[in-house]
Amino acid sequence: MAKPAVQERKERTVEQVSAQRIASLDDEPPLKRKGVEESLATPRTSRSGIPGSSLFRKQFFPNTSSTQWNDWHWQLFHRITTGEQLLRFLEPTESEHQALQRSDWQFPFSVTPYYLSLINLQDPEDPLRKTVIPHIAESIVSDGEALDPLGEDHTSPVPGIVHRYPDRALFLATSFCSVYCRYCTRSRLVGGHTEALEEHWDRALDYLASHTEIRDVIISGGDPLTLSDERLEKLLARFRQMKHIQMLRIGTKVPFVLPQRVTPALVKVLKSYRPLYINIHATHPHELSEEGRQACNRLSDAGIVLGSQTVLLKGVNDSVEVMTDLFHSLLKVRVRPYYLFQCDPIVGSAHFRTTIEDGKAIMDGLRGHTSGLAIPYYVVDTPGGGGKVPVLPDYEVSHDAKGFCLRNYEGKRFMYPDAKPEA
Ligand SMILES: *Cc1c(COP(=O)(O)O)cnc(C)c1O
């Protein structure tokens, strides 16, 4: 049967668009072969100004040009999403192997070739590796864990909206991410194993339009910056029509997992919807590669205000040294550390969670020791839907009629002659 001459232009998923666009560029990474193992121990050059990813590309995608590699569609099309594909790049540990073998896995696995290039493939303890490669510990359900620990589903008046605070709300724009973080707080929603959130846009937008008390919308997901420029522009334009919405925020990890996505065309779209705040999910200083830093700078240059959100993760970034390095590296590219989150108790997250005391000790190692600008709020997003609560090291030693006794960063005590309360 002949196709109609003019087909209705349907919305397509990012994956369909990418598949189509990339079909002609396709090439497969070579199978793991003898001799490759030795050269795997390539020095980490990503911080010396040379893109570390170019060595990786030459090794695993020898027929891929840097133009292809730097095309975000290419990166999406070549995502590594199965254990079998991963074998081409690294030798899984026993715990990773067990996790990758499971077919009943409910939380999908996906990593871009670019993000894999930031990982030292020979090191089972590589910090970024632990955040994206499945581990069998994810199948252990510990006390207090839940699929929806923040009770977001209870504060969701319509699908795709979380409205917990008086003047601001989350808009979940998509359930797709280019890379799935193993500790994801929305693992119940992302990855497309529930119906696509995109289908709910109209109802969600109607909700925001009719709730004029909302002046701040946080566009989250999934990763909103994986939407096409056209879809994103359409969405931003809808928000602009709502006069009560004074500002928009986007929560994304794109600058660090798919920096190629931050194209001049995307930046142009974003620039025209200022005031726009982008909070970038940042995990570890290894993410601040040449490409990652350039992506941040392009956004900042366009007048978009950048902040970071980091999840405290055991064995990944749970030290004063790593956190200081991360926050300094972010400030150098004009990203202001905003939140450090205690890891949410999602199902299978025990191996990632530190104690809150550990978190407080890290905060204690920052305040006073480095720029206040390098210090985010450490918050616990309270299970059950109470929202974010800041947690501080104990700086207040005591207070009485004479005043407040405070401890400084060196552990010395100082009295502040507090005003007397009015009778
Ligand atoms: C984190 C969050 C916000 C934004 O909180 P801020 O403290 O304003 O950054 C809004 N709504 C929900 C449901 C959230 O989880």
CSV table of C-alpha atoms and ligand atoms in Angstrom, one decimal:
chain,number,residue,atom,x,y,z
A,1,MET,CA,0.0,0.0,0.0
A,2,ALA,CA,1.3,3.4,-0.9
A,3,LYS,CA,2.1,5.8,1.9
A,4,PRO,CA,0.1,9.0,2.1
A,5,ALA,CA,2.0,11.8,0.5
A,6,VAL,CA,1.8,14.0,3.6
A,7,GLN,CA,2.1,12.1,6.8
A,8,GLU,CA,1.1,13.7,10.0
A,9,ARG,CA,4.3,14.7,11.8
A,10,LYS,CA,4.2,12.6,15.0
A,11,GLU,CA,6.2,13.3,18.1
A,12,ARG,CA,9.1,10.8,18.2
A,13,THR,CA,11.2,9.8,21.0
A,14,VAL,CA,14.7,10.9,21.2
A,15,GLU,CA,15.8,7.4,20.5
A,16,GLN,CA,13.9,7.2,17.3
A,17,VAL,CA,15.2,10.6,16.1
A,18,SER,CA,18.7,9.5,17.0
A,19,ALA,CA,18.4,6.2,15.3
A,20,GLN,CA,17.3,7.8,12.1
A,21,ARG,CA,19.8,10.5,12.1
A,22,ILE,CA,22.6,8.2,13.0
A,23,ALA,CA,21.8,5.2,10.8
A,24,SER,CA,24.4,6.3,8.3
A,25,LEU,CA,27.1,6.8,10.9
A,26,ASP,CA,26.8,3.5,12.5
A,27,ASP,CA,29.8,1.5,13.5
A,28,GLU,CA,30.3,-1.1,16.1
A,29,PRO,CA,33.0,-1.1,18.7
A,30,PRO,CA,35.6,-3.8,18.0
A,31,LEU,CA,35.3,-7.0,20.1
A,32,LYS,CA,37.6,-7.3,23.0
A,33,ARG,CA,40.8,-8.6,21.6
A,34,LYS,CA,44.2,-9.6,22.8
A,35,GLY,CA,46.5,-6.8,23.5
A,36,VAL,CA,43.7,-4.4,24.2
A,37,GLU,CA,44.0,-5.1,27.9
A,38,GLU,CA,47.5,-3.6,28.2
A,39,SER,CA,46.5,-0.4,26.5
A,40,LEU,CA,43.4,-0.1,28.7
A,41,ALA,CA,45.6,1.3,31.4
A,42,THR,CA,45.7,4.7,29.7
A,43,PRO,CA,46.6,7.6,31.9
A,44,ARG,CA,43.8,9.8,32.9
A,45,THR,CA,44.4,12.8,30.7
A,46,SER,CA,41.0,14.4,31.1
A,47,ARG,CA,42.3,17.0,33.6
A,48,SER,CA,45.3,18.1,31.7
A,49,GLY,CA,43.4,19.9,29.0
A,50,ILE,CA,43.5,17.1,26.4
A,51,PRO,CA,40.1,15.4,26.1
A,52,GLY,CA,40.6,12.1,27.7
A,53,SER,CA,37.8,10.7,25.7
A,54,SER,CA,39.8,10.9,22.4
A,55,LEU,CA,42.1,8.1,23.5
A,56,PHE,CA,39.1,6.0,24.4
A,57,ARG,CA,37.4,6.8,21.1
A,58,LYS,CA,40.5,5.7,19.2
A,59,GLN,CA,40.8,2.5,21.1
A,60,PHE,CA,37.1,1.4,21.1
A,61,PHE,CA,35.6,3.2,18.1
A,62,PRO,CA,38.6,3.5,15.7
A,63,ASN,CA,36.4,4.2,12.7
A,64,THR,CA,34.5,7.0,14.5
A,65,SER,CA,35.5,10.5,13.7
A,66,SER,CA,35.7,13.1,16.4
A,67,THR,CA,32.8,14.9,14.7
A,68,GLN,CA,30.7,11.7,15.1
A,69,TRP,CA,31.8,11.3,18.7
A,70,ASN,CA,31.0,14.8,19.5
A,71,ASP,CA,27.4,14.5,18.1
A,72,TRP,CA,25.0,13.8,21.0
A,73,HIS,CA,22.9,11.7,18.8
A,74,TRP,CA,25.8,9.4,18.1
A,75,GLN,CA,26.4,9.2,21.8
A,76,LEU,CA,22.8,8.3,22.5
A,77,PHE,CA,22.7,5.7,19.7
A,78,HIS,CA,25.8,4.0,21.0
A,79,ARG,CA,24.8,3.9,24.6
A,80,ILE,CA,25.9,0.7,26.4
A,81,THR,CA,22.7,-0.9,27.8
A,82,THR,CA,23.5,-4.6,28.2
A,83,GLY,CA,26.1,-6.7,30.0
A,84,GLU,CA,27.1,-8.2,26.7
A,85,GLN,CA,27.9,-4.8,25.2
A,86,LEU,CA,29.8,-3.8,28.4
A,87,LEU,CA,32.1,-6.8,28.0
A,88,ARG,CA,33.7,-5.1,25.0
A,89,PHE,CA,35.0,-2.4,27.4
A,90,LEU,CA,35.7,-4.0,30.7
A,91,GLU,CA,35.8,-7.1,32.8
A,92,PRO,CA,32.9,-7.0,35.2
A,93,THR,CA,33.5,-8.0,38.8
A,94,GLU,CA,31.6,-11.0,40.1
A,95,SER,CA,29.0,-8.7,41.8
A,96,GLU,CA,28.6,-6.7,38.6
A,97,HIS,CA,28.4,-9.8,36.5
A,98,GLN,CA,25.6,-11.3,38.7
A,99,ALA,CA,23.7,-8.0,38.4
A,100,LEU,CA,24.1,-7.8,34.7
A,101,GLN,CA,22.9,-11.4,34.2
A,102,ARG,CA,19.5,-10.8,35.8
A,103,SER,CA,16.7,-10.5,33.3
A,104,ASP,CA,14.1,-9.4,35.9
A,105,TRP,CA,16.1,-6.3,36.6
A,106,GLN,CA,13.6,-3.5,37.1
A,107,PHE,CA,16.0,-0.6,36.9
A,108,PRO,CA,17.6,-0.2,33.4
A,109,PHE,CA,21.3,0.1,32.7
A,110,SER,CA,22.6,2.7,30.4
A,111,VAL,CA,25.8,4.6,30.0
A,112,THR,CA,27.1,6.8,27.2
A,113,PRO,CA,30.4,5.9,25.5
A,114,TYR,CA,31.5,9.4,26.7
A,115,TYR,CA,30.8,8.7,30.3
A,116,LEU,CA,32.5,5.3,30.1
A,117,SER,CA,35.6,7.2,28.8
A,118,LEU,CA,35.8,8.9,32.2
A,119,ILE,CA,36.1,5.6,34.0
A,120,ASN,CA,39.4,3.8,34.6
A,121,LEU,CA,38.2,0.5,33.1
A,122,GLN,CA,40.8,-1.5,34.9
A,123,ASP,CA,39.8,-0.3,38.3
A,124,PRO,CA,36.8,-2.1,39.9
A,125,GLU,CA,36.8,0.7,42.6
A,126,ASP,CA,36.6,3.5,40.1
A,127,PRO,CA,34.2,6.0,41.6
A,128,LEU,CA,32.1,6.7,38.5
A,129,ARG,CA,32.0,3.0,37.6
A,130,LYS,CA,30.2,2.3,40.9
A,131,THR,CA,27.5,4.9,40.1
A,132,VAL,CA,26.5,3.5,36.7
A,133,ILE,CA,27.3,-0.2,36.5
A,134,PRO,CA,24.7,-2.4,38.2
A,135,HIS,CA,25.8,-4.2,41.3
A,136,ILE,CA,24.1,-7.3,42.9
A,137,ALA,CA,23.8,-5.3,46.1
A,138,GLU,CA,20.9,-3.5,44.4
A,139,SER,CA,18.8,-6.6,44.9
A,140,ILE,CA,19.1,-6.5,48.7
A,141,VAL,CA,16.2,-4.7,50.3
A,142,SER,CA,17.2,-3.2,53.7
A,143,ASP,CA,15.1,-1.8,56.6
A,144,GLY,CA,13.4,1.5,55.8
A,145,GLU,CA,13.9,1.3,52.1
A,146,ALA,CA,11.1,2.1,49.7
A,147,LEU,CA,10.4,2.5,46.0
A,148,ASP,CA,9.2,6.0,46.6
A,149,PRO,CA,10.9,7.0,49.9
A,150,LEU,CA,10.1,10.7,49.4
A,151,GLY,CA,6.4,9.9,49.1
A,152,GLU,CA,6.3,11.9,45.9
A,153,ASP,CA,3.4,9.9,44.6
A,154,HIS,CA,1.3,11.2,47.5
A,155,THR,CA,2.2,14.8,46.6
A,156,SER,CA,1.5,14.3,43.0
A,157,PRO,CA,-1.9,16.0,42.2
A,158,VAL,CA,-1.7,14.9,38.5
A,159,PRO,CA,0.9,12.6,36.8
A,160,GLY,CA,4.1,14.4,36.1
A,161,ILE,CA,3.7,17.0,38.9
A,162,VAL,CA,5.1,16.9,42.4
A,163,HIS,CA,3.7,19.8,44.4
A,164,ARG,CA,5.0,19.7,48.0
A,165,TYR,CA,5.9,23.3,48.8
A,166,PRO,CA,3.7,26.3,48.7
A,167,ASP,CA,5.2,28.3,45.9
A,168,ARG,CA,7.1,25.9,43.7
A,169,ALA,CA,6.6,22.5,42.0
A,170,LEU,CA,8.4,19.9,40.1
A,171,PHE,CA,7.4,19.1,36.5
A,172,LEU,CA,8.6,15.7,35.4
A,173,ALA,CA,9.2,16.3,31.7
A,174,THR,CA,10.5,12.9,30.6
A,175,SER,CA,11.4,9.5,32.1
A,176,PHE,CA,14.4,9.1,29.9
A,177,CYS,CA,18.1,9.6,30.9
A,178,SER,CA,21.2,9.0,28.8
A,179,VAL,CA,22.9,7.5,31.8
A,180,TYR,CA,21.0,5.8,34.7
A,181,CYS,CA,22.6,6.5,38.2
A,182,ARG,CA,22.2,3.4,40.2
A,183,TYR,CA,21.1,5.3,43.3
A,184,CYS,CA,18.3,7.3,41.4
A,185,THR,CA,15.6,8.5,43.7
A,186,ARG,CA,13.1,8.2,40.9
A,187,SER,CA,14.2,4.8,39.7
A,188,ARG,CA,10.5,3.8,39.9
A,189,LEU,CA,9.7,6.3,37.2
A,190,VAL,CA,12.6,6.5,34.9
A,191,GLY,CA,13.8,4.3,32.1
A,192,GLY,CA,10.5,3.9,30.4
A,193,HIS,CA,9.2,0.9,32.4
A,194,THR,CA,6.2,3.0,33.3
A,195,GLU,CA,4.2,4.9,30.8
A,196,ALA,CA,6.1,7.8,29.3
A,197,LEU,CA,5.7,11.0,31.3
A,198,GLU,CA,5.5,13.0,28.1
A,199,GLU,CA,2.0,11.8,27.6
A,200,HIS,CA,1.0,13.7,30.7
A,201,TRP,CA,2.3,17.1,29.6
A,202,ASP,CA,-1.0,18.7,28.8
A,203,ARG,CA,-2.7,17.8,32.2
A,204,ALA,CA,0.5,18.7,34.1
A,205,LEU,CA,0.7,22.1,32.3
A,206,ASP,CA,-3.0,22.7,33.0
A,207,TYR,CA,-2.4,22.1,36.6
A,208,LEU,CA,0.5,24.6,36.7
A,209,ALA,CA,-1.5,27.2,34.7
A,210,SER,CA,-4.4,27.0,37.2
A,211,HIS,CA,-2.2,27.2,40.4
A,212,THR,CA,-1.2,30.8,40.3
A,213,GLU,CA,0.6,30.4,43.7
A,214,ILE,CA,3.4,28.6,41.9
A,215,ARG,CA,6.1,31.1,41.0
A,216,ASP,CA,9.0,28.7,40.5
A,217,VAL,CA,8.9,25.5,38.4
A,218,ILE,CA,11.6,22.9,38.5
A,219,ILE,CA,11.7,20.9,35.2
A,220,SER,CA,13.1,17.5,36.1
A,221,GLY,CA,12.6,13.9,35.1
A,222,GLY,CA,14.4,11.8,33.8
A,223,ASP,CA,16.7,14.3,32.2
A,224,PRO,CA,14.9,17.2,30.5
A,225,LEU,CA,17.9,18.1,28.4
A,226,THR,CA,17.6,14.8,26.5
A,227,LEU,CA,14.5,16.2,24.9
A,228,SER,CA,14.9,17.6,21.4
A,229,ASP,CA,15.4,21.4,21.0
A,230,GLU,CA,11.9,21.6,19.5
A,231,ARG,CA,10.2,19.8,22.4
A,232,LEU,CA,12.1,21.8,24.9
A,233,GLU,CA,11.3,25.1,23.2
A,234,LYS,CA,7.6,24.1,23.1
A,235,LEU,CA,7.6,23.4,26.8
A,236,LEU,CA,9.5,26.5,27.8
A,237,ALA,CA,7.1,28.6,25.7
A,238,ARG,CA,4.1,27.1,27.5
A,239,PHE,CA,5.6,28.2,30.8
A,240,ARG,CA,6.3,31.7,29.5
A,241,GLN,CA,2.6,32.1,28.8
A,242,MET,CA,1.9,31.6,32.6
A,243,LYS,CA,2.4,35.0,34.0
A,244,HIS,CA,2.6,33.8,37.6
A,245,ILE,CA,5.7,31.7,36.9
A,246,GLN,CA,8.6,34.0,37.6
A,247,MET,CA,11.5,31.7,37.0
A,248,LEU,CA,12.3,28.2,35.7
A,249,ARG,CA,14.8,25.7,36.8
A,250,ILE,CA,16.1,22.7,35.0
A,251,GLY,CA,17.6,19.7,36.8
A,252,THR,CA,20.0,17.8,34.6
A,253,LYS,CA,23.1,15.7,34.5
A,254,VAL,CA,23.6,16.3,30.7
A,255,PRO,CA,26.7,18.6,31.0
A,256,PHE,CA,28.5,15.7,32.7
A,257,VAL,CA,27.1,12.6,31.1
A,258,LEU,CA,26.4,13.9,27.6
A,259,PRO,CA,28.2,17.3,27.3
A,260,GLN,CA,27.9,17.1,23.5
A,261,ARG,CA,24.2,17.9,24.0
A,262,VAL,CA,25.0,21.4,25.0
A,263,THR,CA,25.1,22.7,21.4
A,264,PRO,CA,25.0,26.3,20.4
A,265,ALA,CA,21.4,25.7,19.2
A,266,LEU,CA,20.3,24.4,22.6
A,267,VAL,CA,22.0,27.2,24.4
A,268,LYS,CA,20.2,29.7,22.1
A,269,VAL,CA,16.9,28.2,23.1
A,270,LEU,CA,17.7,28.2,26.8
A,271,LYS,CA,19.0,31.8,26.6
A,272,SER,CA,15.7,33.1,25.4
A,273,TYR,CA,13.9,31.8,28.5
A,274,ARG,CA,15.9,33.6,31.2
A,275,PRO,CA,15.7,33.8,34.2
A,276,LEU,CA,16.7,30.2,33.9
A,277,TYR,CA,18.6,28.3,36.6
A,278,ILE,CA,20.2,25.0,35.8
A,279,ASN,CA,21.1,22.6,38.6
A,280,ILE,CA,23.6,20.0,37.4
A,281,HIS,CA,23.9,16.7,39.1
A,282,ALA,CA,27.6,16.4,39.9
A,283,THR,CA,29.1,13.4,41.6
A,284,HIS,CA,32.8,13.4,41.4
A,285,PRO,CA,35.7,15.6,40.2
A,286,HIS,CA,36.4,13.1,37.4
A,287,GLU,CA,33.3,14.4,35.7
A,288,LEU,CA,35.0,17.8,35.2
A,289,SER,CA,36.6,16.8,31.9
A,290,GLU,CA,37.4,19.3,29.1
A,291,GLU,CA,34.1,18.5,27.5
A,292,GLY,CA,32.2,18.8,30.8
A,293,ARG,CA,33.8,22.1,31.7
A,294,GLN,CA,33.1,23.5,28.2
A,295,ALA,CA,29.5,22.6,28.5
A,296,CYS,CA,29.2,24.5,31.8
A,297,ASN,CA,31.0,27.5,30.4
A,298,ARG,CA,28.7,27.6,27.3
A,299,LEU,CA,25.7,27.7,29.6
A,300,SER,CA,27.2,30.3,31.9
A,301,ASP,CA,28.2,32.5,29.0
A,302,ALA,CA,24.6,32.6,27.9
A,303,GLY,CA,23.6,34.0,31.3
A,304,ILE,CA,22.1,30.8,32.7
A,305,VAL,CA,22.8,30.5,36.4
A,306,LEU,CA,24.4,27.2,37.3
A,307,GLY,CA,24.2,25.3,40.5
A,308,SER,CA,25.1,21.7,41.5
A,309,GLN,CA,23.3,19.0,43.3
A,310,THR,CA,25.4,16.1,44.6
A,311,VAL,CA,24.4,12.9,46.3
A,312,LEU,CA,26.7,11.7,49.1
A,313,LEU,CA,27.7,8.2,48.1
A,314,LYS,CA,29.8,5.7,50.1
A,315,GLY,CA,33.0,4.7,48.4
A,316,VAL,CA,32.4,7.3,45.6
A,317,ASN,CA,32.7,10.8,47.1
A,318,ASP,CA,32.4,10.4,50.9
A,319,SER,CA,35.6,12.2,51.9
A,320,VAL,CA,36.5,15.8,52.6
A,321,GLU,CA,39.2,15.7,49.9
A,322,VAL,CA,37.0,14.5,47.1
A,323,MET,CA,34.2,16.9,48.0
A,324,THR,CA,36.6,19.8,48.3
A,325,ASP,CA,38.1,18.9,44.9
A,326,LEU,CA,34.6,18.6,43.4
A,327,PHE,CA,33.3,21.9,44.7
A,328,HIS,CA,36.4,23.8,43.8
A,329,SER,CA,36.3,22.3,40.3
A,330,LEU,CA,32.7,23.3,39.9
A,331,LEU,CA,33.3,26.9,41.0
A,332,LYS,CA,36.1,27.2,38.5
A,333,VAL,CA,33.5,26.7,35.7
A,334,ARG,CA,30.9,29.0,37.5
A,335,VAL,CA,28.8,26.3,39.0
A,336,ARG,CA,27.8,27.1,42.5
A,337,PRO,CA,27.4,24.1,44.8
A,338,TYR,CA,23.8,24.1,45.9
A,339,TYR,CA,22.7,20.9,47.6
A,340,LEU,CA,24.6,17.9,49.0
A,341,PHE,CA,21.9,15.2,49.5
A,342,GLN,CA,22.0,12.5,52.0
A,343,CYS,CA,21.4,9.4,49.8
A,344,ASP,CA,17.7,8.6,49.7
A,345,PRO,CA,16.7,5.1,51.0
A,346,ILE,CA,15.5,3.7,47.7
A,347,VAL,CA,15.2,0.0,47.4
A,348,GLY,CA,18.7,-1.6,47.1
A,349,SER,CA,20.7,1.5,48.1
A,350,ALA,CA,22.3,0.4,51.4
A,351,HIS,CA,25.7,-0.1,49.8
A,352,PHE,CA,25.6,3.6,48.7
A,353,ARG,CA,24.4,5.1,52.0
A,354,THR,CA,26.7,6.7,54.5
A,355,THR,CA,25.6,7.6,58.0
A,356,ILE,CA,24.3,11.2,58.5
A,357,GLU,CA,27.2,11.6,61.0
A,358,ASP,CA,29.6,10.9,58.1
A,359,GLY,CA,27.9,13.6,56.1
A,360,LYS,CA,28.1,16.1,59.0
A,361,ALA,CA,31.8,15.3,59.4
A,362,ILE,CA,32.3,16.2,55.7
A,363,MET,CA,30.5,19.4,56.1
A,364,ASP,CA,32.6,20.1,59.2
A,365,GLY,CA,35.7,19.6,57.0
A,366,LEU,CA,34.5,22.2,54.5
A,367,ARG,CA,33.2,25.2,56.6
A,368,GLY,CA,36.0,27.5,57.5
A,369,HIS,CA,38.5,25.4,55.6
A,370,THR,CA,37.5,26.7,52.2
A,371,SER,CA,35.4,29.4,50.5
A,372,GLY,CA,31.8,29.6,51.8
A,373,LEU,CA,30.9,29.6,48.1
A,374,ALA,CA,32.2,26.0,47.8
A,375,ILE,CA,29.9,24.8,50.5
A,376,PRO,CA,26.4,23.5,49.6
A,377,TYR,CA,23.5,22.9,52.0
A,378,TYR,CA,23.7,19.3,53.3
A,379,VAL,CA,20.1,18.2,53.3
A,380,VAL,CA,18.1,15.1,54.0
A,381,ASP,CA,15.0,14.7,51.9
A,382,THR,CA,12.8,13.3,54.6
A,383,PRO,CA,11.1,9.9,53.9
A,384,GLY,CA,7.4,10.2,53.8
A,385,GLY,CA,7.3,13.5,52.0
A,386,GLY,CA,8.3,16.1,54.6
A,387,GLY,CA,10.6,17.8,52.1
A,388,LYS,CA,14.3,18.8,52.5
A,389,VAL,CA,15.7,19.5,55.9
A,390,PRO,CA,19.2,20.9,56.3
A,391,VAL,CA,21.6,19.2,58.6
A,392,LEU,CA,24.6,21.0,60.1
A,393,PRO,CA,27.6,19.9,62.2
A,394,ASP,CA,27.0,20.8,65.8
A,395,TYR,CA,28.3,24.4,66.1
A,396,GLU,CA,26.1,25.5,69.0
A,397,VAL,CA,27.8,24.3,72.2
A,398,SER,CA,25.4,25.8,74.7
A,399,HIS,CA,23.4,28.9,75.4
A,400,ASP,CA,22.3,30.5,78.6
A,401,ALA,CA,21.5,33.9,80.1
A,402,LYS,CA,25.1,35.1,79.3
A,403,GLY,CA,24.8,34.2,75.7
A,404,PHE,CA,25.5,31.7,73.0
A,405,CYS,CA,28.6,29.5,73.1
A,406,LEU,CA,29.7,28.6,69.5
A,407,ARG,CA,32.5,26.3,68.2
A,408,ASN,CA,34.5,27.5,65.2
A,409,TYR,CA,36.0,25.4,62.5
A,410,GLU,CA,39.2,24.9,64.5
A,411,GLY,CA,37.2,23.6,67.5
A,412,LYS,CA,37.8,26.8,69.6
A,413,ARG,CA,34.9,28.1,71.6
A,414,PHE,CA,33.6,31.6,71.5
A,415,MET,CA,30.8,33.4,73.4
A,416,TYR,CA,28.3,35.7,71.6
A,417,PRO,CA,26.5,38.0,74.0
A,418,ASP,CA,23.1,37.3,72.7
A,419,ALA,CA,20.4,39.9,73.1
A,420,LYS,CA,18.0,39.4,76.0
A,421,PRO,CA,14.6,38.2,74.8
A,422,GLU,CA,11.9,40.9,75.3
A,423,ALA,CA,9.8,40.3,78.3
B,1,LIG,C1,13.7,19.8,45.9
B,1,LIG,C2,12.3,20.1,45.6
B,1,LIG,C3,11.9,21.4,45.3
B,1,LIG,C4,12.9,22.6,45.2
B,1,LIG,O1,13.3,22.8,46.5
B,1,LIG,P1,14.3,24.1,46.8
B,1,LIG,O2,14.7,23.9,48.2
B,1,LIG,O3,13.5,25.3,46.5
B,1,LIG,O4,15.4,24.0,45.8
B,1,LIG,C5,10.6,21.6,45.0
B,1,LIG,N1,9.7,20.6,45.0
B,1,LIG,C6,10.1,19.4,45.3
B,1,LIG,C7,9.0,18.3,45.4
B,1,LIG,C8,11.4,19.0,45.6
B,1,LIG,O5,11.7,17.8,45.9
